[in-house]
mmCIF file of C-alpha atoms and ligand atoms in Angstrom:
data_model
loop_
_atom_site.group_PDB
_atom_site.id
_atom_site.type_symbol
_atom_site.label_atom_id
_atom_site.label_comp_id
_atom_site.label_asym_id
_atom_site.label_seq_id
_atom_site.Cartn_x
_atom_site.Cartn_y
_atom_site.Cartn_z
ATOM 1 C CA UNK A 1 229.786 60.418 33.699
ATOM 2 C CA UNK A 2 226.783 58.519 35.037
ATOM 3 C CA UNK A 3 225.954 55.050 33.802
ATOM 4 C CA UNK A 4 222.402 53.748 34.079
ATOM 5 C CA UNK A 5 222.096 50.041 33.369
ATOM 6 C CA UNK A 6 218.662 49.091 32.088
ATOM 7 C CA UNK A 7 217.036 45.704 31.891
ATOM 8 C CA UNK A 8 216.536 45.876 28.123
ATOM 9 C CA UNK A 9 216.124 48.094 25.046
ATOM 10 C CA UNK A 10 212.546 49.032 26.014
ATOM 11 C CA UNK A 11 213.725 50.402 29.353
ATOM 12 C CA UNK A 12 216.563 52.383 27.690
ATOM 13 C CA UNK A 13 214.030 53.895 25.282
ATOM 14 C CA UNK A 14 211.545 54.776 28.061
ATOM 15 C CA UNK A 15 214.184 56.324 30.337
ATOM 16 C CA UNK A 16 215.720 58.294 27.474
ATOM 17 C CA UNK A 17 212.247 59.587 26.524
ATOM 18 C CA UNK A 18 211.643 60.625 30.151
ATOM 19 C CA UNK A 19 214.909 62.620 30.100
ATOM 20 C CA UNK A 20 214.074 64.315 26.780
ATOM 21 C CA UNK A 21 210.512 65.000 27.978
ATOM 22 C CA UNK A 22 211.831 66.593 31.205
ATOM 23 C CA UNK A 23 214.065 68.834 29.122
ATOM 24 C CA UNK A 24 211.147 69.941 26.936
ATOM 25 C CA UNK A 25 208.908 70.508 29.975
ATOM 26 C CA UNK A 26 211.601 72.513 31.808
ATOM 27 C CA UNK A 27 212.425 74.595 28.734
ATOM 28 C CA UNK A 28 209.701 74.446 26.063
ATOM 29 C CA UNK A 29 211.882 76.364 23.569
ATOM 30 C CA UNK A 30 214.913 74.140 24.137
ATOM 31 C CA UNK A 31 217.396 73.002 21.499
ATOM 32 C CA UNK A 32 217.747 69.233 21.106
ATOM 33 C CA UNK A 33 220.625 67.487 19.361
ATOM 34 C CA UNK A 34 219.391 64.291 17.699
ATOM 35 C CA UNK A 35 220.883 61.097 16.284
ATOM 36 C CA UNK A 36 219.791 58.519 13.730
ATOM 37 C CA UNK A 37 220.651 54.797 13.555
ATOM 38 C CA UNK A 38 218.707 51.897 15.058
ATOM 39 C CA UNK A 39 219.314 52.777 18.693
ATOM 40 C CA UNK A 40 217.157 55.916 19.106
ATOM 41 C CA UNK A 41 214.123 54.518 17.249
ATOM 42 C CA UNK A 42 212.512 53.303 20.508
ATOM 43 C CA UNK A 43 213.171 56.698 22.121
ATOM 44 C CA UNK A 44 211.457 58.438 19.194
ATOM 45 C CA UNK A 45 208.459 56.069 19.414
ATOM 46 C CA UNK A 46 208.113 56.931 23.099
ATOM 47 C CA UNK A 47 208.351 60.667 22.364
ATOM 48 C CA UNK A 48 205.596 60.328 19.749
ATOM 49 C CA UNK A 49 203.439 58.633 22.387
ATOM 50 C CA UNK A 50 204.149 61.366 24.954
ATOM 51 C CA UNK A 51 203.310 64.035 22.372
ATOM 52 C CA UNK A 52 200.061 62.273 21.414
ATOM 53 C CA UNK A 53 198.888 61.966 25.004
ATOM 54 C CA UNK A 54 199.625 65.631 25.663
ATOM 55 C CA UNK A 55 202.588 65.089 27.982
ATOM 56 C CA UNK A 56 204.981 67.131 25.828
ATOM 57 C CA UNK A 57 204.593 69.922 23.312
ATOM 58 C CA UNK A 58 207.241 70.233 20.594
ATOM 59 C CA UNK A 59 205.853 73.396 18.976
ATOM 60 C CA UNK A 60 208.665 75.615 20.295
ATOM 61 C CA UNK A 61 211.473 73.044 20.208
ATOM 62 C CA UNK A 62 214.415 73.396 17.796
ATOM 63 C CA UNK A 63 216.488 70.388 16.718
ATOM 64 C CA UNK A 64 219.881 69.833 15.139
ATOM 65 C CA UNK A 65 220.846 66.409 13.833
ATOM 66 C CA UNK A 66 224.357 65.097 14.114
ATOM 67 C CA UNK A 67 225.005 64.087 10.562
ATOM 68 C CA UNK A 68 223.951 63.370 6.995
ATOM 69 C CA UNK A 69 225.378 61.224 4.216
ATOM 70 C CA UNK A 70 227.154 63.121 1.431
ATOM 71 C CA UNK A 71 226.200 63.433 -1.289
ATOM 72 C CA UNK A 72 222.580 62.413 -0.711
ATOM 73 C CA UNK A 73 219.338 64.305 -1.347
ATOM 74 C CA UNK A 74 217.063 64.939 1.658
ATOM 75 C CA UNK A 75 214.163 63.125 -0.039
ATOM 76 C CA UNK A 76 216.257 59.995 -0.672
ATOM 77 C CA UNK A 77 214.779 57.327 1.598
ATOM 78 C CA UNK A 78 218.264 56.474 2.910
ATOM 79 C CA UNK A 79 218.981 60.044 3.987
ATOM 80 C CA UNK A 80 219.028 60.960 7.659
ATOM 81 C CA UNK A 81 216.574 63.803 6.927
ATOM 82 C CA UNK A 82 214.153 61.176 5.606
ATOM 83 C CA UNK A 83 214.805 58.987 8.661
ATOM 84 C CA UNK A 84 214.060 61.847 11.059
ATOM 85 C CA UNK A 85 210.888 62.860 9.232
ATOM 86 C CA UNK A 86 209.623 59.275 9.237
ATOM 87 C CA UNK A 87 210.569 58.292 12.770
ATOM 88 C CA UNK A 88 209.873 61.559 14.560
ATOM 89 C CA UNK A 89 209.181 64.902 12.899
ATOM 90 C CA UNK A 90 206.152 63.811 10.810
ATOM 91 C CA UNK A 91 204.614 62.217 13.906
ATOM 92 C CA UNK A 92 204.851 65.094 16.413
ATOM 93 C CA UNK A 93 203.727 68.721 16.541
ATOM 94 C CA UNK A 94 207.149 70.150 15.736
ATOM 95 C CA UNK A 95 207.537 73.024 13.280
ATOM 96 C CA UNK A 96 209.658 71.457 10.471
ATOM 97 C CA UNK A 97 211.336 74.830 9.915
ATOM 98 C CA UNK A 98 212.878 74.408 13.359
ATOM 99 C CA UNK A 99 214.402 71.010 12.504
ATOM 100 C CA UNK A 100 217.903 70.999 11.064
ATOM 101 C CA UNK A 101 219.930 68.262 9.380
ATOM 102 C CA UNK A 102 223.188 69.042 7.545
ATOM 103 C CA UNK A 103 222.521 69.526 3.835
ATOM 104 C CA UNK A 104 223.750 66.381 2.069
ATOM 105 C CA UNK A 105 223.740 68.232 -1.244
ATOM 106 C CA UNK A 106 225.665 71.327 -0.109
ATOM 107 C CA UNK A 107 227.789 72.589 -3.014
ATOM 108 C CA UNK A 108 230.415 73.791 -0.538
ATOM 109 C CA UNK A 109 230.500 71.273 2.348
ATOM 110 C CA UNK A 110 233.113 73.279 4.241
ATOM 111 C CA UNK A 111 230.904 76.374 4.221
ATOM 112 C CA UNK A 112 227.892 74.194 5.144
ATOM 113 C CA UNK A 113 229.749 72.867 8.197
ATOM 114 C CA UNK A 114 230.755 76.326 9.356
ATOM 115 C CA UNK A 115 227.229 77.679 8.833
ATOM 116 C CA UNK A 116 225.756 74.702 10.732
ATOM 117 C CA UNK A 117 227.894 75.377 13.824
ATOM 118 C CA UNK A 118 227.097 79.090 13.601
ATOM 119 C CA UNK A 119 223.391 78.311 13.428
ATOM 120 C CA UNK A 120 223.629 76.109 16.546
ATOM 121 C CA UNK A 121 225.433 78.925 18.355
ATOM 122 C CA UNK A 122 222.861 81.483 17.161
ATOM 123 C CA UNK A 123 220.153 79.321 18.773
ATOM 124 C CA UNK A 124 222.011 79.455 22.081
ATOM 125 C CA UNK A 125 223.684 76.039 21.785
ATOM 126 C CA UNK A 126 222.315 72.535 22.324
ATOM 127 C CA UNK A 127 220.585 71.932 25.664
ATOM 128 C CA UNK A 128 220.405 68.153 25.384
ATOM 129 C CA UNK A 129 222.274 65.992 22.883
ATOM 130 C CA UNK A 130 221.157 62.413 22.152
ATOM 131 C CA UNK A 131 223.931 60.081 20.948
ATOM 132 C CA UNK A 132 224.342 56.523 19.768
ATOM 133 C CA UNK A 133 227.784 54.913 19.576
ATOM 134 C CA UNK A 134 229.536 52.911 16.853
ATOM 135 C CA UNK A 135 231.169 49.570 17.662
ATOM 136 C CA UNK A 136 234.504 51.249 16.924
ATOM 137 C CA UNK A 137 233.687 54.127 19.270
ATOM 138 C CA UNK A 138 232.596 56.587 16.623
ATOM 139 C CA UNK A 139 230.254 59.347 17.675
ATOM 140 C CA UNK A 140 228.217 60.800 14.820
ATOM 141 C CA UNK A 141 230.685 60.184 11.940
ATOM 142 C CA UNK A 142 233.766 61.083 13.978
ATOM 143 C CA UNK A 143 235.737 57.948 13.192
ATOM 144 C CA UNK A 144 238.841 56.736 15.056
ATOM 145 C CA UNK A 145 241.893 58.700 13.876
ATOM 146 C CA UNK A 146 245.081 60.362 15.131
ATOM 147 C CA UNK A 147 243.402 63.727 14.759
ATOM 148 C CA UNK A 148 239.764 64.651 15.097
ATOM 149 C CA UNK A 149 238.071 67.733 13.705
ATOM 150 C CA UNK A 150 236.324 69.996 16.216
ATOM 151 C CA UNK A 151 233.621 71.570 14.050
ATOM 152 C CA UNK A 152 231.018 70.270 11.602
ATOM 153 C CA UNK A 153 232.858 68.940 8.557
ATOM 154 C CA UNK A 154 232.902 66.545 5.609
ATOM 155 C CA UNK A 155 234.485 63.207 6.411
ATOM 156 C CA UNK A 156 235.126 59.782 4.885
ATOM 157 C CA UNK A 157 233.463 56.708 6.401
ATOM 158 C CA UNK A 158 235.619 53.798 7.558
ATOM 159 C CA UNK A 159 235.142 50.310 6.089
ATOM 160 C CA UNK A 160 233.799 49.221 9.498
ATOM 161 C CA UNK A 161 231.051 51.867 9.394
ATOM 162 C CA UNK A 162 230.248 51.309 5.705
ATOM 163 C CA UNK A 163 229.762 47.640 6.489
ATOM 164 C CA UNK A 164 227.690 48.287 9.645
ATOM 165 C CA UNK A 165 225.433 50.754 7.783
ATOM 166 C CA UNK A 166 225.071 48.586 4.669
ATOM 167 C CA UNK A 167 222.175 46.789 6.415
ATOM 168 C CA UNK A 168 220.013 49.804 5.578
ATOM 169 C CA UNK A 169 220.940 49.743 1.855
ATOM 170 C CA UNK A 170 220.233 47.288 -0.956
ATOM 171 C CA UNK A 171 223.929 46.698 -1.514
ATOM 172 C CA UNK A 172 227.125 47.775 0.249
ATOM 173 C CA UNK A 173 228.066 49.646 -2.944
ATOM 174 C CA UNK A 174 225.100 51.957 -2.395
ATOM 175 C CA UNK A 175 226.399 53.223 0.970
ATOM 176 C CA UNK A 176 227.737 56.770 0.481
ATOM 177 C CA UNK A 177 231.450 56.955 1.292
ATOM 178 C CA UNK A 178 231.266 60.394 2.858
ATOM 179 C CA UNK A 179 229.170 62.285 5.382
ATOM 180 C CA UNK A 180 228.745 65.720 6.851
ATOM 181 C CA UNK A 181 229.075 65.395 10.595
ATOM 182 C CA UNK A 182 229.139 67.548 13.670
ATOM 183 C CA UNK A 183 232.668 67.422 15.086
ATOM 184 C CA UNK A 184 233.544 66.308 18.602
ATOM 185 C CA UNK A 185 233.890 69.999 19.520
ATOM 186 C CA UNK A 186 230.359 70.780 18.314
ATOM 187 C CA UNK A 187 229.050 67.802 20.309
ATOM 188 C CA UNK A 188 231.032 68.593 23.476
ATOM 189 C CA UNK A 189 229.473 72.076 23.559
ATOM 190 C CA UNK A 190 226.059 70.552 24.349
ATOM 191 C CA UNK A 191 225.080 71.323 27.936
ATOM 192 C CA UNK A 192 223.877 67.789 28.629
ATOM 193 C CA UNK A 193 224.488 64.545 26.733
ATOM 194 C CA UNK A 194 222.739 61.178 26.842
ATOM 195 C CA UNK A 195 224.379 58.259 25.058
ATOM 196 C CA UNK A 196 222.295 55.167 24.327
ATOM 197 C CA UNK A 197 223.779 51.712 23.693
ATOM 198 C CA UNK A 198 222.216 48.285 23.527
ATOM 199 C CA UNK A 199 223.266 44.787 22.599
ATOM 200 C CA UNK A 200 226.406 42.653 22.812
ATOM 201 C CA UNK A 201 228.035 44.345 19.823
ATOM 202 C CA UNK A 202 228.474 47.514 21.919
ATOM 203 C CA UNK A 203 229.893 45.774 25.014
ATOM 204 C CA UNK A 204 233.579 46.186 24.090
ATOM 205 C CA UNK A 205 233.275 49.895 23.401
ATOM 206 C CA UNK A 206 231.128 50.524 26.507
ATOM 207 C CA UNK A 207 233.854 48.798 28.548
ATOM 208 C CA UNK A 208 236.322 51.330 27.109
ATOM 209 C CA UNK A 209 234.013 54.103 28.322
ATOM 210 C CA UNK A 210 234.296 52.816 31.902
ATOM 211 C CA UNK A 211 238.078 53.207 32.274
ATOM 212 C CA UNK A 212 239.833 56.547 32.605
ATOM 213 C CA UNK A 213 241.602 56.652 29.209
ATOM 214 C CA UNK A 214 240.791 59.285 26.629
ATOM 215 C CA UNK A 215 241.958 58.600 23.075
ATOM 216 C CA UNK A 216 241.079 59.800 19.579
ATOM 217 C CA UNK A 217 241.281 56.156 18.472
ATOM 218 C CA UNK A 218 237.971 55.726 20.365
ATOM 219 C CA UNK A 219 236.296 59.117 19.814
ATOM 220 C CA UNK A 220 233.530 58.397 22.363
ATOM 221 C CA UNK A 221 236.146 58.460 25.151
ATOM 222 C CA UNK A 222 236.385 62.242 24.698
ATOM 223 C CA UNK A 223 232.967 62.406 26.338
ATOM 224 C CA UNK A 224 234.715 61.547 29.616
ATOM 225 C CA UNK A 225 235.895 65.178 29.600
ATOM 226 C CA UNK A 226 232.314 66.485 29.468
ATOM 227 C CA UNK A 227 230.763 67.451 32.818
ATOM 228 C CA UNK A 228 227.256 66.091 32.209
ATOM 229 C CA UNK A 229 226.990 62.782 30.353
ATOM 230 C CA UNK A 230 224.583 59.948 31.098
ATOM 231 C CA UNK A 231 225.119 56.557 29.443
ATOM 232 C CA UNK A 232 221.953 54.504 29.208
ATOM 233 C CA UNK A 233 222.787 50.922 28.290
ATOM 234 C CA UNK A 234 221.214 47.503 28.601
ATOM 235 C CA UNK A 235 222.799 44.575 30.441
ATOM 236 C CA UNK A 236 224.297 43.135 27.243
ATOM 237 C CA UNK A 237 226.063 46.391 26.340
ATOM 238 C CA UNK A 238 227.191 46.637 29.966
ATOM 239 C CA UNK A 239 228.804 43.192 29.568
ATOM 240 C CA UNK A 240 226.594 41.596 32.246
HETATM 241 C C1 F6R B 1 223.808 58.470 13.646
HETATM 242 C C2 F6R B 1 225.134 58.472 14.223
HETATM 243 C C3 F6R B 1 225.929 57.231 14.414
HETATM 244 C C4 F6R B 1 225.186 56.154 15.201
HETATM 245 C C5 F6R B 1 226.070 54.924 15.409
HETATM 246 C C6 F6R B 1 225.298 53.810 16.072
HETATM 247 O O1 F6R B 1 223.296 59.789 13.560
HETATM 248 O O2 F6R B 1 225.587 59.521 14.521
HETATM 249 O O3 F6R B 1 227.114 57.553 15.073
HETATM 250 O O4 F6R B 1 224.790 56.672 16.437
HETATM 251 O O5 F6R B 1 226.559 54.479 14.192
HETATM 252 O O6 F6R B 1 224.339 53.324 15.196
HETATM 253 P P1 F6R B 1 223.241 52.276 15.646
HETATM 254 O O7 F6R B 1 222.331 52.978 16.599
HETATM 255 O O8 F6R B 1 222.521 51.915 14.370
HETATM 256 O O9 F6R B 1 223.967 51.134 16.276
#
């Protein structure tokens, strides 16, 4: 695992965009794994800029997002599909048919999860996965637990995550209590992973990423078993 400590959020966003851009330039028909949340917004803004100035072409890129609230319609403005359209897909020359987000209205969430993993595999797997990290060490919606699920699945959100995500909703009661999420196994199959973290609130969990322990009570620590992970964090998240 490589750790790159950046001066601030702007530098994290720029560096992450350079890595994603390199991937797209090296393999124009690559498969990107994408995240939502506040952290990757700066990365997406930089990618929009690079697309506008002709540096990168997304027309042959395929994307798979990590997760989606359940149940929630894709056109609900709190859905992760809506977030991705607004922050990235509607602003770049990507073919929307090549962008995938788990279906938050799937009648059979178990079948949806299985089909999602099969679709990723059918596209040759994820070349580069972008991740954020929860304060409790969650990755996507893989929350701390004794057991984690490998594949894409329906899961309950912890109180900690419901509270953290309530800032995007009018009231905490509006936060869906469940989500469809790629499992740690789906994520670990990505060939390359970049994890972005900024701010003091992430310092404790980033510290846990620096020791050699791997535990399901901090799901992000499983990434220590992956051969190609880069953590991009600012000084605050690095505890400096
Ligand atoms: C979002 C996701 C979540 C976030 C995490 C951090 O798709 O998978 O695990 O990455 O909750 O969120 P922010 O970036 O808002 O601190």
